[in-house]
Tab-separated table of C-alpha atoms in Angstrom:
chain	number	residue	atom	x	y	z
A	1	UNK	CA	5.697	8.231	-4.787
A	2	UNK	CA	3.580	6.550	-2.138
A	3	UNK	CA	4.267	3.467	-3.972
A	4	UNK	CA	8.226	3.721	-3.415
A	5	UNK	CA	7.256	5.139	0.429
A	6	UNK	CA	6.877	1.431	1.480
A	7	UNK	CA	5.984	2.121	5.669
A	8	UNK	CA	5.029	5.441	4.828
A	9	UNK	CA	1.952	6.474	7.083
A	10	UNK	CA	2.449	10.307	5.341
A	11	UNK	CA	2.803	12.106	2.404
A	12	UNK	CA	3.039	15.867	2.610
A	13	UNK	CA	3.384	17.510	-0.887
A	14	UNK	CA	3.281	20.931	-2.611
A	15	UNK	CA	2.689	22.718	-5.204
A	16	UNK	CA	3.704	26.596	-6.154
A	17	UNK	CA	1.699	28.018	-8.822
A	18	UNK	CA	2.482	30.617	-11.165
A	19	UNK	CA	0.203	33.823	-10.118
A	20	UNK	CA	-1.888	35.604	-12.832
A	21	UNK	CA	-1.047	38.956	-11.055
A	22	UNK	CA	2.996	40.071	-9.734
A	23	UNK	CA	4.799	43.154	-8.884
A	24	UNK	CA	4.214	44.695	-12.401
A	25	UNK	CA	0.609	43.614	-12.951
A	26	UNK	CA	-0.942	41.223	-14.849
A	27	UNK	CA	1.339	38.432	-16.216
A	28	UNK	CA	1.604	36.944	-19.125
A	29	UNK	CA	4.020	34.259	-18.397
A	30	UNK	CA	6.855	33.794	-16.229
A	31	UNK	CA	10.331	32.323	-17.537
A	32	UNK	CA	12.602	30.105	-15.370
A	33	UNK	CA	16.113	30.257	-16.989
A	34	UNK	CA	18.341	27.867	-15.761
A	35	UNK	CA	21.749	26.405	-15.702
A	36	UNK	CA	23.028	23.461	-17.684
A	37	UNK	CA	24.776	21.801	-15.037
A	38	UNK	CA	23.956	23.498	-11.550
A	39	UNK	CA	20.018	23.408	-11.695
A	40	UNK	CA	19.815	19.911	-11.568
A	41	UNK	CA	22.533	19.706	-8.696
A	42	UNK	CA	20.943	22.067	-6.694
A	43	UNK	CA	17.947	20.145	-6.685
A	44	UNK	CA	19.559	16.759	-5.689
A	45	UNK	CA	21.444	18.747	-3.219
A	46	UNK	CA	18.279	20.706	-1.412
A	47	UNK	CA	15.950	17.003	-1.665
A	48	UNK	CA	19.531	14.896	-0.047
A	49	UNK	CA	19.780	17.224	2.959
A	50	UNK	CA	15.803	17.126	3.463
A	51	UNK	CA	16.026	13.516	3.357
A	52	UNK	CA	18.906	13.296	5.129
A	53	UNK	CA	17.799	15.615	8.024
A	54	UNK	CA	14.261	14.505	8.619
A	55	UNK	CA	14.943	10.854	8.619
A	56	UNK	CA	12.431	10.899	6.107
A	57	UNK	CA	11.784	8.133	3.421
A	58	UNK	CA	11.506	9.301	0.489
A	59	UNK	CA	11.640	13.203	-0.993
A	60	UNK	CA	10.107	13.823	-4.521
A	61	UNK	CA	11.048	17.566	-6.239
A	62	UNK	CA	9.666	18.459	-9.443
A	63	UNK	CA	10.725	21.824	-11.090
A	64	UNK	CA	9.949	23.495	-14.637
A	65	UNK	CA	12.047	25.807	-16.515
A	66	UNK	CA	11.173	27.920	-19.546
A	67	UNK	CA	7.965	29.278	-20.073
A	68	UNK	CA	5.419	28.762	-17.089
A	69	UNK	CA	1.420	30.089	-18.000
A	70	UNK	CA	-0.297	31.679	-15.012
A	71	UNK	CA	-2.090	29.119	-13.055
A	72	UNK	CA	0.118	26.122	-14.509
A	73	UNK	CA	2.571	24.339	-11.967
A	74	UNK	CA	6.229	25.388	-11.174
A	75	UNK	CA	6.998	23.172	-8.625
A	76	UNK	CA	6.072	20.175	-6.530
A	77	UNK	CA	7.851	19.050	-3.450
A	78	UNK	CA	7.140	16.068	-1.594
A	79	UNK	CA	8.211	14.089	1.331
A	80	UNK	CA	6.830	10.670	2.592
A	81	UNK	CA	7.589	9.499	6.313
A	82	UNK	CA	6.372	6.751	9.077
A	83	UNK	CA	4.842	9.826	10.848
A	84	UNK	CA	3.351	13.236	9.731
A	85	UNK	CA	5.796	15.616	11.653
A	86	UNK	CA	9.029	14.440	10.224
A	87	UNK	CA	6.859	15.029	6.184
A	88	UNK	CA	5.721	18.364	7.133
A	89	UNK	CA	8.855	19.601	8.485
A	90	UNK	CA	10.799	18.146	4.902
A	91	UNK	CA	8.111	19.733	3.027
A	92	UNK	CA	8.384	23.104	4.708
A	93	UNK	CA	11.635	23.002	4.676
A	94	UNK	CA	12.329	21.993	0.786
A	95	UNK	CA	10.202	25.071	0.005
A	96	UNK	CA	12.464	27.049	2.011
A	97	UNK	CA	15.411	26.308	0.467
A	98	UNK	CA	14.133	25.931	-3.114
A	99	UNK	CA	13.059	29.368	-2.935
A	100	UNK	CA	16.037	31.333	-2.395
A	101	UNK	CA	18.695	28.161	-3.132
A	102	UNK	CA	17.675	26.607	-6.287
A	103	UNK	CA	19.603	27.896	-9.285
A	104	UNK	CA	16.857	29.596	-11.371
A	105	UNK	CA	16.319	33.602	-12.606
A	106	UNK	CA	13.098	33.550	-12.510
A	107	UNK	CA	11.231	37.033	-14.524
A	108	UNK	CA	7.760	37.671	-15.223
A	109	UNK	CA	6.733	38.868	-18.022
A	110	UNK	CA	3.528	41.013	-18.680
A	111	UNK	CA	2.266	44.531	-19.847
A	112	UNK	CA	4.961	46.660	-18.516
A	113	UNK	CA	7.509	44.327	-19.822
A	114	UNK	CA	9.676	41.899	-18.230
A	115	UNK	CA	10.061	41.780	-14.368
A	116	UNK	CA	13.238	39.905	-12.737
A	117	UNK	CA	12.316	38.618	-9.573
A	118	UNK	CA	14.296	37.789	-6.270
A	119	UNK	CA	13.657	36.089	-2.870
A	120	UNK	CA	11.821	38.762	-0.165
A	121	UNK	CA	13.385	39.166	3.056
A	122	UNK	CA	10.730	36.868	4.137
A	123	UNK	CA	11.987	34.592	1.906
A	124	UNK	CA	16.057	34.355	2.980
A	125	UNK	CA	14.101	34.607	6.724
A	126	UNK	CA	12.419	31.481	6.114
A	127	UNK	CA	15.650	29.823	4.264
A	128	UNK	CA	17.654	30.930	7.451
A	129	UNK	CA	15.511	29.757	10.680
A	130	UNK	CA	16.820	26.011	9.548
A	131	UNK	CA	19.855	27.151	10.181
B	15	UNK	CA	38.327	34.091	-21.699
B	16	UNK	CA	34.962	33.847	-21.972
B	17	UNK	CA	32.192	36.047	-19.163
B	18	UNK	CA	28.673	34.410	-19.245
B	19	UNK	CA	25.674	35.547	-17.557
B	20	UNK	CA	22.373	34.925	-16.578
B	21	UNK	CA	18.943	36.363	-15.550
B	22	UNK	CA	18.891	40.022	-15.482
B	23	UNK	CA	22.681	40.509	-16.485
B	24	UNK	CA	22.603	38.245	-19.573
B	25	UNK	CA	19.314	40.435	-20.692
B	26	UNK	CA	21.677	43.692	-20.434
B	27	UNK	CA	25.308	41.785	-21.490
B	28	UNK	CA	24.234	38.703	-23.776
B	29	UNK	CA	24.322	35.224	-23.003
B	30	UNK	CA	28.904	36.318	-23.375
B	31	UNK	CA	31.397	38.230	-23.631
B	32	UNK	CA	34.857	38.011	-24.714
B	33	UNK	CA	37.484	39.225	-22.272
B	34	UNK	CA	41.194	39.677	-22.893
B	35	UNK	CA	42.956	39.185	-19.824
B	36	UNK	CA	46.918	39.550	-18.770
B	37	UNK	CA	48.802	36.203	-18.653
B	38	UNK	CA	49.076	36.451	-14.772
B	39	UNK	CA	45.505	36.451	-14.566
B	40	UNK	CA	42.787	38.493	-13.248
B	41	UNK	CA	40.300	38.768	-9.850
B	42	UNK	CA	37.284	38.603	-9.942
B	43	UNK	CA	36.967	42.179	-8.311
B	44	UNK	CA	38.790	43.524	-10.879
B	45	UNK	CA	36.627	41.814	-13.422
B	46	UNK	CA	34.010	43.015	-12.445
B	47	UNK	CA	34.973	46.611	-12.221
B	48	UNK	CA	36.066	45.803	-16.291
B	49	UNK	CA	32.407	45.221	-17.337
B	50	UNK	CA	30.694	48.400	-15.003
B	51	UNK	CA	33.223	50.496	-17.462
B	52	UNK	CA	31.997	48.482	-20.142
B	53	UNK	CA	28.535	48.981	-18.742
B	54	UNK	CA	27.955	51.522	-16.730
B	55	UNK	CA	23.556	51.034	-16.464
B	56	UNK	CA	24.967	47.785	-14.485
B	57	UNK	CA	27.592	48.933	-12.253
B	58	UNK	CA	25.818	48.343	-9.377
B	59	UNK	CA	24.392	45.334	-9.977
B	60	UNK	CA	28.124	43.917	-10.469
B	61	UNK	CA	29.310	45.397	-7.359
B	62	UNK	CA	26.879	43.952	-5.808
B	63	UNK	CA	27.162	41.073	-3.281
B	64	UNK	CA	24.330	39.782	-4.494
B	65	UNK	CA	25.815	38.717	-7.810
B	66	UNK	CA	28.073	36.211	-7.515
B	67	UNK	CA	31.079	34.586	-9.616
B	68	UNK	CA	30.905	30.718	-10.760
B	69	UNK	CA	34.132	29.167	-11.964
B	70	UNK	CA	34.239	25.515	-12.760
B	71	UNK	CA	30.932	25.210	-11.431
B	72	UNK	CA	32.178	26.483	-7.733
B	73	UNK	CA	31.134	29.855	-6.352
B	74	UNK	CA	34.326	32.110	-6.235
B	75	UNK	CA	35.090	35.141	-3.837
B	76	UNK	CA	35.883	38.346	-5.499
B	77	UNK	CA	39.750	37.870	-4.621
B	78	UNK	CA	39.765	34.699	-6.543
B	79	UNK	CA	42.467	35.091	-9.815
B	80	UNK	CA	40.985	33.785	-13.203
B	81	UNK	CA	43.870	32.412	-15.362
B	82	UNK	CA	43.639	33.075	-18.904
B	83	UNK	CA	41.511	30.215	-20.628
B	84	UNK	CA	39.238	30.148	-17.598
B	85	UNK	CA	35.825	30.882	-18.059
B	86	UNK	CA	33.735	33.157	-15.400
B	87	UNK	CA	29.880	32.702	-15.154
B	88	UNK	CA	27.862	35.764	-13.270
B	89	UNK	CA	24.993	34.924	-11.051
B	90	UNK	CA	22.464	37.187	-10.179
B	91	UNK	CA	20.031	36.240	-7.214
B	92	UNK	CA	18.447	32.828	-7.162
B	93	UNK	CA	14.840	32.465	-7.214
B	94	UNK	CA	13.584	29.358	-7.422
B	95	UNK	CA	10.111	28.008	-6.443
């Protein structure tokens, strides 16, 4: 990615990691259903408008579905830009809106069974200060 | 017409379910209140806002008429991340 950024004095990534303990306990695993058509659009759609409103160069978003260990990735979001601010902003932002816009269901899946979960308040909070 | 669901509702309704429907067509309000009788444990989850109707791949309101042959998905909430 920092190889496509050419000019790109910043790169500001992340990555969300699936947590050994949730809600229910320990987990097992967590499963990310998703959609055959609207996952993948959702994603285009959430990097476009980062790109798009941070002037930055280049956004990278990288999301599993299916079975997810604890510990093991979920998803990495990434933004390269002339200057820092403009990367961290994307960055934050693409979290943001991943969380609570990205078409997933998302459960976890331990000792007391299977556990759907959905965005916090903080969560749609966070999605809804860009606004 | 075919119902399909995801996330939580798919683990109480299936991955489908077949629907007969009048030839004039049917809201999505009133589809919904068709699978709470159906399923009453999930009632409120499909009165609930927070579940929303996907034809054609385009979010729907709940006064939105599904002609016969159209296919309804059911979203519960997102969570992506």
């Amino acid at each position: 990615m920092s190889e496509g950024a050419a000019g790109a004095g910043a790169v500001v990534s992340f990555v969300g990691l699936a947590r050994p303990e949730g809600g229910g306990g320990a987990v097992d695993r967590l499963v990310l259903e998703h959609h055959p058509r609207l996952t993948a659009r959702s994603l285009e759609s959430i990097a476009a408008e980062a790109e798009r409103r941070f002037g930055v160069d280049q956004v990278r978003v990288v999301h599993r579905c299916g079975i997810i260990l604890p510990g093991e990735a979920i998803v990495f979001a990434a933004a390269a830009s002339r200057h820092r601010r403009a990367a961290f902003e994307a960055a934050d932002y693409l979290m943001d809106r991943l969380k609570t816009e990205a078409v997933f269901w998302k459960r976890e899946e331990g000792e007391t069974g299977p556990r759907w979960i959905e965005p916090t308040e903080a969560d749609y909070a966070a999605r809804d200060r860009w606004e | 017409m075919t119902i399909f669901f995801y996330g939580k509702l798919r683990e109480r309704f299936g991955t489908a379910v077949e629907l007969e429907i009048p030839a004039a067509g049917c809201s999505i309000a009133a589809l919904r209140e068709r699978l709470a009788e159906r399923l009453p444990a999930v009632a409120l989850d499909l009165q609930s806002r927070t579940v929303r109707a996907c034809v054609g791949d385009e979010i729907v309101l709940d006064d939105f008429v599904v002609a016969p042959g159209q296919d309804v998905e059911f979203f519960p909430p997102l969570s992506g991340g």
